[in-house]
Short mmCIF file of N, CA and C in Angstrom, two decimals:
data_model
loop_
_atom_site.label_atom_id
_atom_site.label_comp_id
_atom_site.label_asym_id
_atom_site.label_seq_id
_atom_site.Cartn_x
_atom_site.Cartn_y
_atom_site.Cartn_z
N MET A 874 106.19 221.72 -32.65
CA MET A 874 106.48 220.38 -32.16
C MET A 874 106.74 219.46 -33.33
N SER A 875 107.78 219.75 -34.09
CA SER A 875 108.10 218.94 -35.25
C SER A 875 108.55 217.55 -34.84
N GLY A 876 108.19 216.57 -35.67
CA GLY A 876 108.59 215.21 -35.40
C GLY A 876 107.74 214.50 -34.35
N LYS A 877 106.75 215.19 -33.82
CA LYS A 877 105.87 214.61 -32.80
C LYS A 877 104.59 214.13 -33.48
N PRO A 878 103.95 213.07 -32.94
CA PRO A 878 102.68 212.63 -33.50
C PRO A 878 101.65 213.75 -33.38
N SER A 879 100.76 213.82 -34.32
CA SER A 879 99.71 214.84 -34.31
C SER A 879 98.68 214.49 -33.25
N VAL A 880 98.38 215.47 -32.40
CA VAL A 880 97.37 215.31 -31.35
C VAL A 880 96.34 216.41 -31.55
N SER A 881 95.09 216.05 -31.43
CA SER A 881 94.04 217.05 -31.66
C SER A 881 94.03 218.08 -30.54
N LEU A 882 93.59 219.26 -30.89
CA LEU A 882 93.46 220.33 -29.91
C LEU A 882 92.49 219.94 -28.80
N GLU A 883 91.45 219.21 -29.14
CA GLU A 883 90.48 218.75 -28.14
C GLU A 883 91.14 217.84 -27.11
N THR A 884 92.03 216.97 -27.57
CA THR A 884 92.75 216.08 -26.66
C THR A 884 93.65 216.88 -25.74
N MET A 885 94.36 217.85 -26.30
CA MET A 885 95.24 218.68 -25.48
C MET A 885 94.45 219.46 -24.44
N ILE A 886 93.30 220.00 -24.83
CA ILE A 886 92.46 220.75 -23.89
C ILE A 886 91.96 219.83 -22.78
N ALA A 887 91.59 218.61 -23.14
CA ALA A 887 91.09 217.66 -22.13
C ALA A 887 92.19 217.22 -21.17
N LYS A 888 93.42 217.10 -21.65
CA LYS A 888 94.53 216.62 -20.83
C LYS A 888 95.26 217.72 -20.07
N ALA A 889 95.05 218.97 -20.44
CA ALA A 889 95.79 220.09 -19.82
C ALA A 889 95.63 220.15 -18.31
N PRO A 890 94.41 220.03 -17.75
CA PRO A 890 94.30 220.09 -16.27
C PRO A 890 95.08 218.98 -15.57
N GLU A 891 95.05 217.77 -16.12
CA GLU A 891 95.80 216.66 -15.52
C GLU A 891 97.30 216.93 -15.60
N ALA A 892 97.77 217.42 -16.74
CA ALA A 892 99.19 217.72 -16.91
C ALA A 892 99.62 218.85 -15.97
N ALA A 893 98.78 219.88 -15.83
CA ALA A 893 99.11 221.01 -14.95
C ALA A 893 99.20 220.54 -13.51
N ASP A 894 98.27 219.69 -13.07
CA ASP A 894 98.31 219.18 -11.70
C ASP A 894 99.55 218.32 -11.48
N PHE A 895 99.89 217.50 -12.47
CA PHE A 895 101.09 216.67 -12.39
C PHE A 895 102.33 217.54 -12.27
N MET A 896 102.45 218.55 -13.11
CA MET A 896 103.63 219.41 -13.11
C MET A 896 103.71 220.29 -11.86
N ARG A 897 102.58 220.56 -11.23
CA ARG A 897 102.57 221.35 -10.00
C ARG A 897 103.42 220.69 -8.92
N GLN A 898 103.49 219.37 -8.92
CA GLN A 898 104.27 218.65 -7.92
C GLN A 898 105.77 218.95 -8.03
N PHE A 899 106.21 219.36 -9.21
CA PHE A 899 107.62 219.65 -9.44
C PHE A 899 107.95 221.12 -9.22
N SER A 900 106.94 221.94 -8.92
CA SER A 900 107.16 223.39 -8.85
C SER A 900 107.59 223.88 -7.47
N ASN A 901 107.66 223.02 -6.50
CA ASN A 901 108.12 223.38 -5.16
C ASN A 901 109.56 222.87 -5.00
N ALA A 902 110.46 223.76 -4.60
CA ALA A 902 111.88 223.39 -4.53
C ALA A 902 112.13 222.22 -3.57
N ASN A 903 111.45 222.19 -2.43
CA ASN A 903 111.65 221.09 -1.48
C ASN A 903 111.15 219.76 -2.05
N ARG A 904 109.95 219.78 -2.68
CA ARG A 904 109.44 218.55 -3.30
C ARG A 904 110.36 218.10 -4.43
N LEU A 905 110.86 219.06 -5.19
CA LEU A 905 111.76 218.72 -6.30
C LEU A 905 113.03 218.05 -5.77
N MET A 906 113.61 218.59 -4.71
CA MET A 906 114.80 217.98 -4.13
C MET A 906 114.49 216.61 -3.53
N LEU A 907 113.30 216.45 -2.95
CA LEU A 907 112.89 215.12 -2.46
C LEU A 907 112.85 214.14 -3.62
N LEU A 908 112.23 214.56 -4.72
CA LEU A 908 112.15 213.69 -5.88
C LEU A 908 113.53 213.39 -6.45
N CYS A 909 114.42 214.39 -6.44
CA CYS A 909 115.79 214.16 -6.90
C CYS A 909 116.46 213.07 -6.07
N GLN A 910 116.35 213.19 -4.76
CA GLN A 910 116.97 212.21 -3.85
C GLN A 910 116.36 210.83 -4.05
N ILE A 911 115.04 210.76 -4.12
CA ILE A 911 114.36 209.47 -4.24
C ILE A 911 114.59 208.86 -5.61
N ALA A 912 114.70 209.69 -6.65
CA ALA A 912 114.96 209.17 -8.00
C ALA A 912 116.36 208.59 -8.10
N ARG A 913 117.31 209.18 -7.35
CA ARG A 913 118.69 208.67 -7.35
C ARG A 913 118.75 207.28 -6.74
N GLN A 914 118.02 207.09 -5.63
CA GLN A 914 118.02 205.80 -4.94
C GLN A 914 116.87 205.75 -3.95
N GLU A 915 116.36 204.56 -3.71
CA GLU A 915 115.34 204.38 -2.68
C GLU A 915 115.94 204.90 -1.37
N SER A 916 115.15 205.69 -0.63
CA SER A 916 115.69 206.34 0.57
C SER A 916 114.70 206.26 1.73
N SER A 917 115.25 206.11 2.92
CA SER A 917 114.42 206.17 4.12
C SER A 917 114.23 207.63 4.52
N VAL A 918 113.29 207.87 5.41
CA VAL A 918 113.04 209.23 5.87
C VAL A 918 114.31 209.80 6.51
N SER A 919 115.00 209.01 7.30
CA SER A 919 116.22 209.51 7.94
C SER A 919 117.31 209.79 6.91
N ASP A 920 117.41 208.96 5.86
CA ASP A 920 118.37 209.23 4.78
C ASP A 920 118.06 210.57 4.11
N ILE A 921 116.78 210.79 3.83
CA ILE A 921 116.37 212.02 3.16
C ILE A 921 116.64 213.22 4.06
N GLN A 922 116.28 213.09 5.34
CA GLN A 922 116.51 214.17 6.30
C GLN A 922 117.98 214.54 6.35
N GLU A 923 118.83 213.54 6.41
CA GLU A 923 120.27 213.78 6.50
C GLU A 923 120.80 214.41 5.21
N ALA A 924 120.37 213.88 4.07
CA ALA A 924 120.87 214.37 2.78
C ALA A 924 120.42 215.80 2.48
N LEU A 925 119.16 216.11 2.79
CA LEU A 925 118.59 217.40 2.41
C LEU A 925 118.55 218.42 3.54
N GLY A 926 118.76 217.96 4.77
CA GLY A 926 118.74 218.88 5.89
C GLY A 926 117.37 219.47 6.18
N MET A 927 116.32 218.77 5.78
CA MET A 927 114.96 219.25 6.03
C MET A 927 114.50 218.83 7.42
N LYS A 928 113.71 219.67 8.03
CA LYS A 928 113.13 219.32 9.32
C LYS A 928 112.00 218.31 9.10
N GLN A 929 111.81 217.43 10.08
CA GLN A 929 110.88 216.31 9.95
C GLN A 929 109.45 216.74 9.60
N PRO A 930 108.87 217.77 10.23
CA PRO A 930 107.49 218.14 9.86
C PRO A 930 107.34 218.56 8.40
N ALA A 931 108.27 219.36 7.90
CA ALA A 931 108.21 219.79 6.50
C ALA A 931 108.42 218.60 5.57
N LEU A 932 109.34 217.72 5.93
CA LEU A 932 109.62 216.53 5.13
C LEU A 932 108.38 215.65 5.05
N SER A 933 107.74 215.41 6.18
CA SER A 933 106.53 214.57 6.21
C SER A 933 105.41 215.17 5.37
N GLN A 934 105.25 216.48 5.45
CA GLN A 934 104.20 217.15 4.68
C GLN A 934 104.44 216.99 3.17
N GLN A 935 105.67 217.21 2.74
CA GLN A 935 105.98 217.12 1.31
C GLN A 935 105.90 215.66 0.82
N LEU A 936 106.38 214.72 1.63
CA LEU A 936 106.28 213.30 1.24
C LEU A 936 104.82 212.87 1.14
N ALA A 937 103.98 213.35 2.05
CA ALA A 937 102.55 213.02 2.01
C ALA A 937 101.92 213.53 0.72
N GLU A 938 102.28 214.74 0.32
CA GLU A 938 101.73 215.28 -0.92
C GLU A 938 102.19 214.47 -2.13
N LEU A 939 103.46 214.08 -2.14
CA LEU A 939 103.96 213.26 -3.25
C LEU A 939 103.31 211.88 -3.27
N ARG A 940 103.07 211.31 -2.09
CA ARG A 940 102.37 210.01 -2.01
C ARG A 940 100.95 210.15 -2.51
N GLN A 941 100.26 211.20 -2.06
CA GLN A 941 98.86 211.42 -2.46
C GLN A 941 98.76 211.61 -3.98
N ALA A 942 99.75 212.25 -4.57
CA ALA A 942 99.76 212.47 -6.02
C ALA A 942 100.16 211.20 -6.78
N GLY A 943 100.60 210.17 -6.06
CA GLY A 943 100.98 208.91 -6.69
C GLY A 943 102.36 208.92 -7.32
N LEU A 944 103.20 209.91 -6.96
CA LEU A 944 104.53 210.00 -7.55
C LEU A 944 105.56 209.15 -6.82
N VAL A 945 105.34 208.92 -5.52
CA VAL A 945 106.25 208.07 -4.76
C VAL A 945 105.46 206.96 -4.08
N LYS A 946 106.17 205.88 -3.80
CA LYS A 946 105.57 204.76 -3.07
C LYS A 946 106.45 204.44 -1.89
N THR A 947 105.88 203.70 -0.95
CA THR A 947 106.61 203.35 0.26
C THR A 947 106.79 201.84 0.36
N ARG A 948 107.82 201.49 1.10
CA ARG A 948 108.10 200.10 1.43
C ARG A 948 108.56 200.09 2.88
N ARG A 949 107.92 199.26 3.68
CA ARG A 949 108.28 199.18 5.09
C ARG A 949 109.23 198.01 5.31
N GLN A 950 110.31 198.29 6.03
CA GLN A 950 111.24 197.24 6.45
C GLN A 950 111.47 197.47 7.93
N SER A 951 110.92 196.58 8.74
CA SER A 951 110.97 196.72 10.19
C SER A 951 110.29 198.03 10.56
N ARG A 952 111.00 198.95 11.19
CA ARG A 952 110.40 200.23 11.59
C ARG A 952 110.74 201.36 10.62
N GLN A 953 111.51 201.06 9.59
CA GLN A 953 111.89 202.07 8.61
C GLN A 953 110.92 202.05 7.42
N ILE A 954 110.61 203.23 6.90
CA ILE A 954 109.83 203.35 5.68
C ILE A 954 110.75 203.91 4.61
N TYR A 955 110.77 203.21 3.47
CA TYR A 955 111.61 203.61 2.34
C TYR A 955 110.73 204.15 1.23
N TYR A 956 111.21 205.20 0.57
CA TYR A 956 110.48 205.84 -0.52
C TYR A 956 111.20 205.61 -1.83
N SER A 957 110.41 205.40 -2.88
CA SER A 957 110.95 205.28 -4.23
C SER A 957 109.93 205.88 -5.20
N ILE A 958 110.37 206.13 -6.43
CA ILE A 958 109.50 206.71 -7.45
C ILE A 958 108.47 205.66 -7.86
N ALA A 959 107.20 206.06 -7.91
CA ALA A 959 106.12 205.13 -8.23
C ALA A 959 105.57 205.32 -9.63
N ASP A 960 105.84 206.43 -10.24
CA ASP A 960 105.22 206.79 -11.51
C ASP A 960 106.29 206.94 -12.58
N GLY A 961 106.18 206.18 -13.65
CA GLY A 961 107.15 206.25 -14.74
C GLY A 961 107.26 207.64 -15.35
N ARG A 962 106.14 208.37 -15.36
CA ARG A 962 106.18 209.73 -15.89
C ARG A 962 107.05 210.61 -15.00
N ALA A 963 106.96 210.42 -13.69
CA ALA A 963 107.78 211.21 -12.76
C ALA A 963 109.26 210.88 -12.96
N GLU A 964 109.55 209.62 -13.18
CA GLU A 964 110.93 209.21 -13.42
C GLU A 964 111.45 209.86 -14.71
N ALA A 965 110.62 209.89 -15.75
CA ALA A 965 111.02 210.51 -17.02
C ALA A 965 111.25 212.01 -16.85
N VAL A 966 110.38 212.68 -16.07
CA VAL A 966 110.55 214.11 -15.82
C VAL A 966 111.83 214.36 -15.03
N MET A 967 112.10 213.54 -14.03
CA MET A 967 113.31 213.72 -13.24
C MET A 967 114.55 213.52 -14.11
N ASP A 968 114.52 212.52 -15.01
CA ASP A 968 115.65 212.32 -15.93
C ASP A 968 115.83 213.55 -16.81
N LEU A 969 114.73 214.07 -17.34
CA LEU A 969 114.79 215.26 -18.19
C LEU A 969 115.33 216.46 -17.43
N LEU A 970 114.82 216.69 -16.22
CA LEU A 970 115.29 217.82 -15.42
C LEU A 970 116.77 217.67 -15.08
N PHE A 971 117.17 216.47 -14.74
CA PHE A 971 118.59 216.25 -14.44
C PHE A 971 119.43 216.57 -15.67
N ASN A 972 119.02 216.07 -16.82
CA ASN A 972 119.78 216.32 -18.05
C ASN A 972 119.81 217.80 -18.40
N LEU A 973 118.70 218.50 -18.23
CA LEU A 973 118.65 219.91 -18.58
C LEU A 973 119.41 220.80 -17.60
N PHE A 974 119.35 220.48 -16.30
CA PHE A 974 119.90 221.39 -15.30
C PHE A 974 121.16 220.91 -14.62
N CYS A 975 121.44 219.63 -14.67
CA CYS A 975 122.61 219.11 -13.95
C CYS A 975 123.61 218.42 -14.86
N GLY A 976 123.19 217.85 -15.94
CA GLY A 976 124.07 217.04 -16.79
C GLY A 976 124.48 217.75 -18.05
N VAL A 977 125.61 218.40 -18.01
CA VAL A 977 126.09 219.17 -19.16
C VAL A 977 126.30 218.27 -20.37
N GLU A 978 126.84 217.06 -20.15
CA GLU A 978 127.21 216.21 -21.28
C GLU A 978 126.05 215.47 -21.91
N THR A 979 124.84 215.58 -21.38
CA THR A 979 123.73 214.77 -21.89
C THR A 979 122.70 215.59 -22.64
N ALA A 980 123.10 216.67 -23.30
CA ALA A 980 122.17 217.51 -24.06
C ALA A 980 121.66 216.76 -25.28
N ALA A 981 120.50 217.19 -25.76
CA ALA A 981 119.92 216.61 -26.96
C ALA A 981 120.84 216.86 -28.15
N PRO A 982 120.80 215.99 -29.15
CA PRO A 982 121.66 216.18 -30.32
C PRO A 982 121.41 217.55 -30.97
N GLY A 983 122.48 218.25 -31.30
CA GLY A 983 122.35 219.54 -31.95
C GLY A 983 122.09 220.70 -31.02
N VAL A 984 122.04 220.46 -29.71
CA VAL A 984 121.80 221.53 -28.75
C VAL A 984 123.00 221.63 -27.84
N ALA A 985 123.57 222.83 -27.74
CA ALA A 985 124.70 223.06 -26.85
C ALA A 985 124.17 223.51 -25.50
N VAL A 986 124.73 223.00 -24.43
CA VAL A 986 124.32 223.38 -23.08
C VAL A 986 125.53 223.92 -22.35
N GLU A 987 125.37 225.06 -21.72
CA GLU A 987 126.46 225.70 -20.98
C GLU A 987 126.07 225.76 -19.51
N ALA A 988 126.94 225.30 -18.63
CA ALA A 988 126.65 225.35 -17.20
C ALA A 988 126.63 226.79 -16.73
N VAL A 989 125.68 227.08 -15.85
CA VAL A 989 125.53 228.41 -15.27
C VAL A 989 125.59 228.26 -13.76
N LYS A 990 126.26 229.18 -13.07
CA LYS A 990 126.36 229.10 -11.62
C LYS A 990 124.97 229.22 -11.00
N PRO A 991 124.69 228.47 -9.90
CA PRO A 991 123.42 228.62 -9.22
C PRO A 991 123.24 230.05 -8.73
N LEU A 992 121.99 230.44 -8.57
CA LEU A 992 121.69 231.78 -8.07
C LEU A 992 122.26 231.96 -6.68
N ALA A 993 122.93 233.07 -6.43
CA ALA A 993 123.56 233.30 -5.13
C ALA A 993 122.54 233.74 -4.10
N SER A 994 121.59 234.57 -4.49
CA SER A 994 120.61 235.05 -3.51
C SER A 994 119.22 234.67 -3.96
N GLY A 995 118.37 234.43 -3.01
CA GLY A 995 117.00 234.09 -3.32
C GLY A 995 116.78 232.62 -3.64
N ALA A 996 117.85 231.86 -3.77
CA ALA A 996 117.70 230.44 -4.06
C ALA A 996 117.28 229.72 -2.78
N PRO A 997 116.34 228.79 -2.90
CA PRO A 997 115.91 228.08 -1.70
C PRO A 997 117.04 227.25 -1.11
N SER A 998 117.13 227.25 0.20
CA SER A 998 118.17 226.48 0.87
C SER A 998 117.56 225.18 1.38
N VAL A 999 118.09 224.06 0.91
CA VAL A 999 117.59 222.77 1.36
C VAL A 999 118.69 221.93 1.97
N GLY A 1000 119.83 222.53 2.25
CA GLY A 1000 120.87 221.83 2.98
C GLY A 1000 121.85 221.07 2.10
N VAL A 1001 121.67 221.10 0.80
CA VAL A 1001 122.62 220.46 -0.11
C VAL A 1001 122.86 221.41 -1.26
N ASP A 1002 123.84 221.08 -2.10
CA ASP A 1002 124.04 221.90 -3.28
C ASP A 1002 122.77 221.83 -4.12
N ALA A 1003 122.19 222.97 -4.42
CA ALA A 1003 121.00 223.01 -5.26
C ALA A 1003 121.38 222.59 -6.67
N ALA A 1004 120.38 222.26 -7.45
CA ALA A 1004 120.63 221.85 -8.82
C ALA A 1004 121.44 222.91 -9.55
N HIS A 1005 122.35 222.49 -10.37
CA HIS A 1005 123.10 223.43 -11.20
C HIS A 1005 122.21 223.78 -12.38
N PHE A 1006 122.17 225.03 -12.74
CA PHE A 1006 121.30 225.45 -13.81
C PHE A 1006 122.06 225.46 -15.11
N ALA A 1007 121.36 225.34 -16.19
CA ALA A 1007 121.98 225.30 -17.51
C ALA A 1007 121.27 226.27 -18.43
N ARG A 1008 122.00 226.75 -19.39
CA ARG A 1008 121.43 227.62 -20.41
C ARG A 1008 121.55 226.88 -21.73
N ILE A 1009 120.43 226.74 -22.44
CA ILE A 1009 120.43 226.08 -23.74
C ILE A 1009 120.81 227.11 -24.77
N LEU A 1010 121.84 226.81 -25.55
CA LEU A 1010 122.34 227.72 -26.56
C LEU A 1010 122.01 227.18 -27.94
N PRO A 1011 121.85 228.06 -28.92
CA PRO A 1011 121.60 227.59 -30.28
C PRO A 1011 122.81 226.79 -30.78
N ALA A 1012 122.53 225.77 -31.58
CA ALA A 1012 123.61 224.96 -32.14
C ALA A 1012 124.45 225.82 -33.06
N ARG A 1013 125.74 225.57 -33.06
CA ARG A 1013 126.65 226.36 -33.91
C ARG A 1013 126.98 225.62 -35.17
#
């Protein structure tokens, strides 16, 4: 981790469980796509349902988990509930994931990124084009 501030091993050990729990929220494809949609723009449940093609019970379950983890917040307008990103760390992770997997032109300086076709089989189906995957190549 060159160029990073020095952090003691004790601090890393103490923070590891919190970091692992935080990252667990991003490890489910449906939750990840929910976060992608919500990070792009504040969205109502019906907007999310339409965009991702998720059934309402599954959508409600995943949104509840994201709310409980503090990653998303709600805003009520009349009878509609709108969701947006509540945690700056989640927003930073979503930006990083987008840049790594979807944004070919936004690679870190000195790192070449090549677009790779999404997996044809075994990829979770959420009703929209899944994230495009990228392969990080050594700088030439």
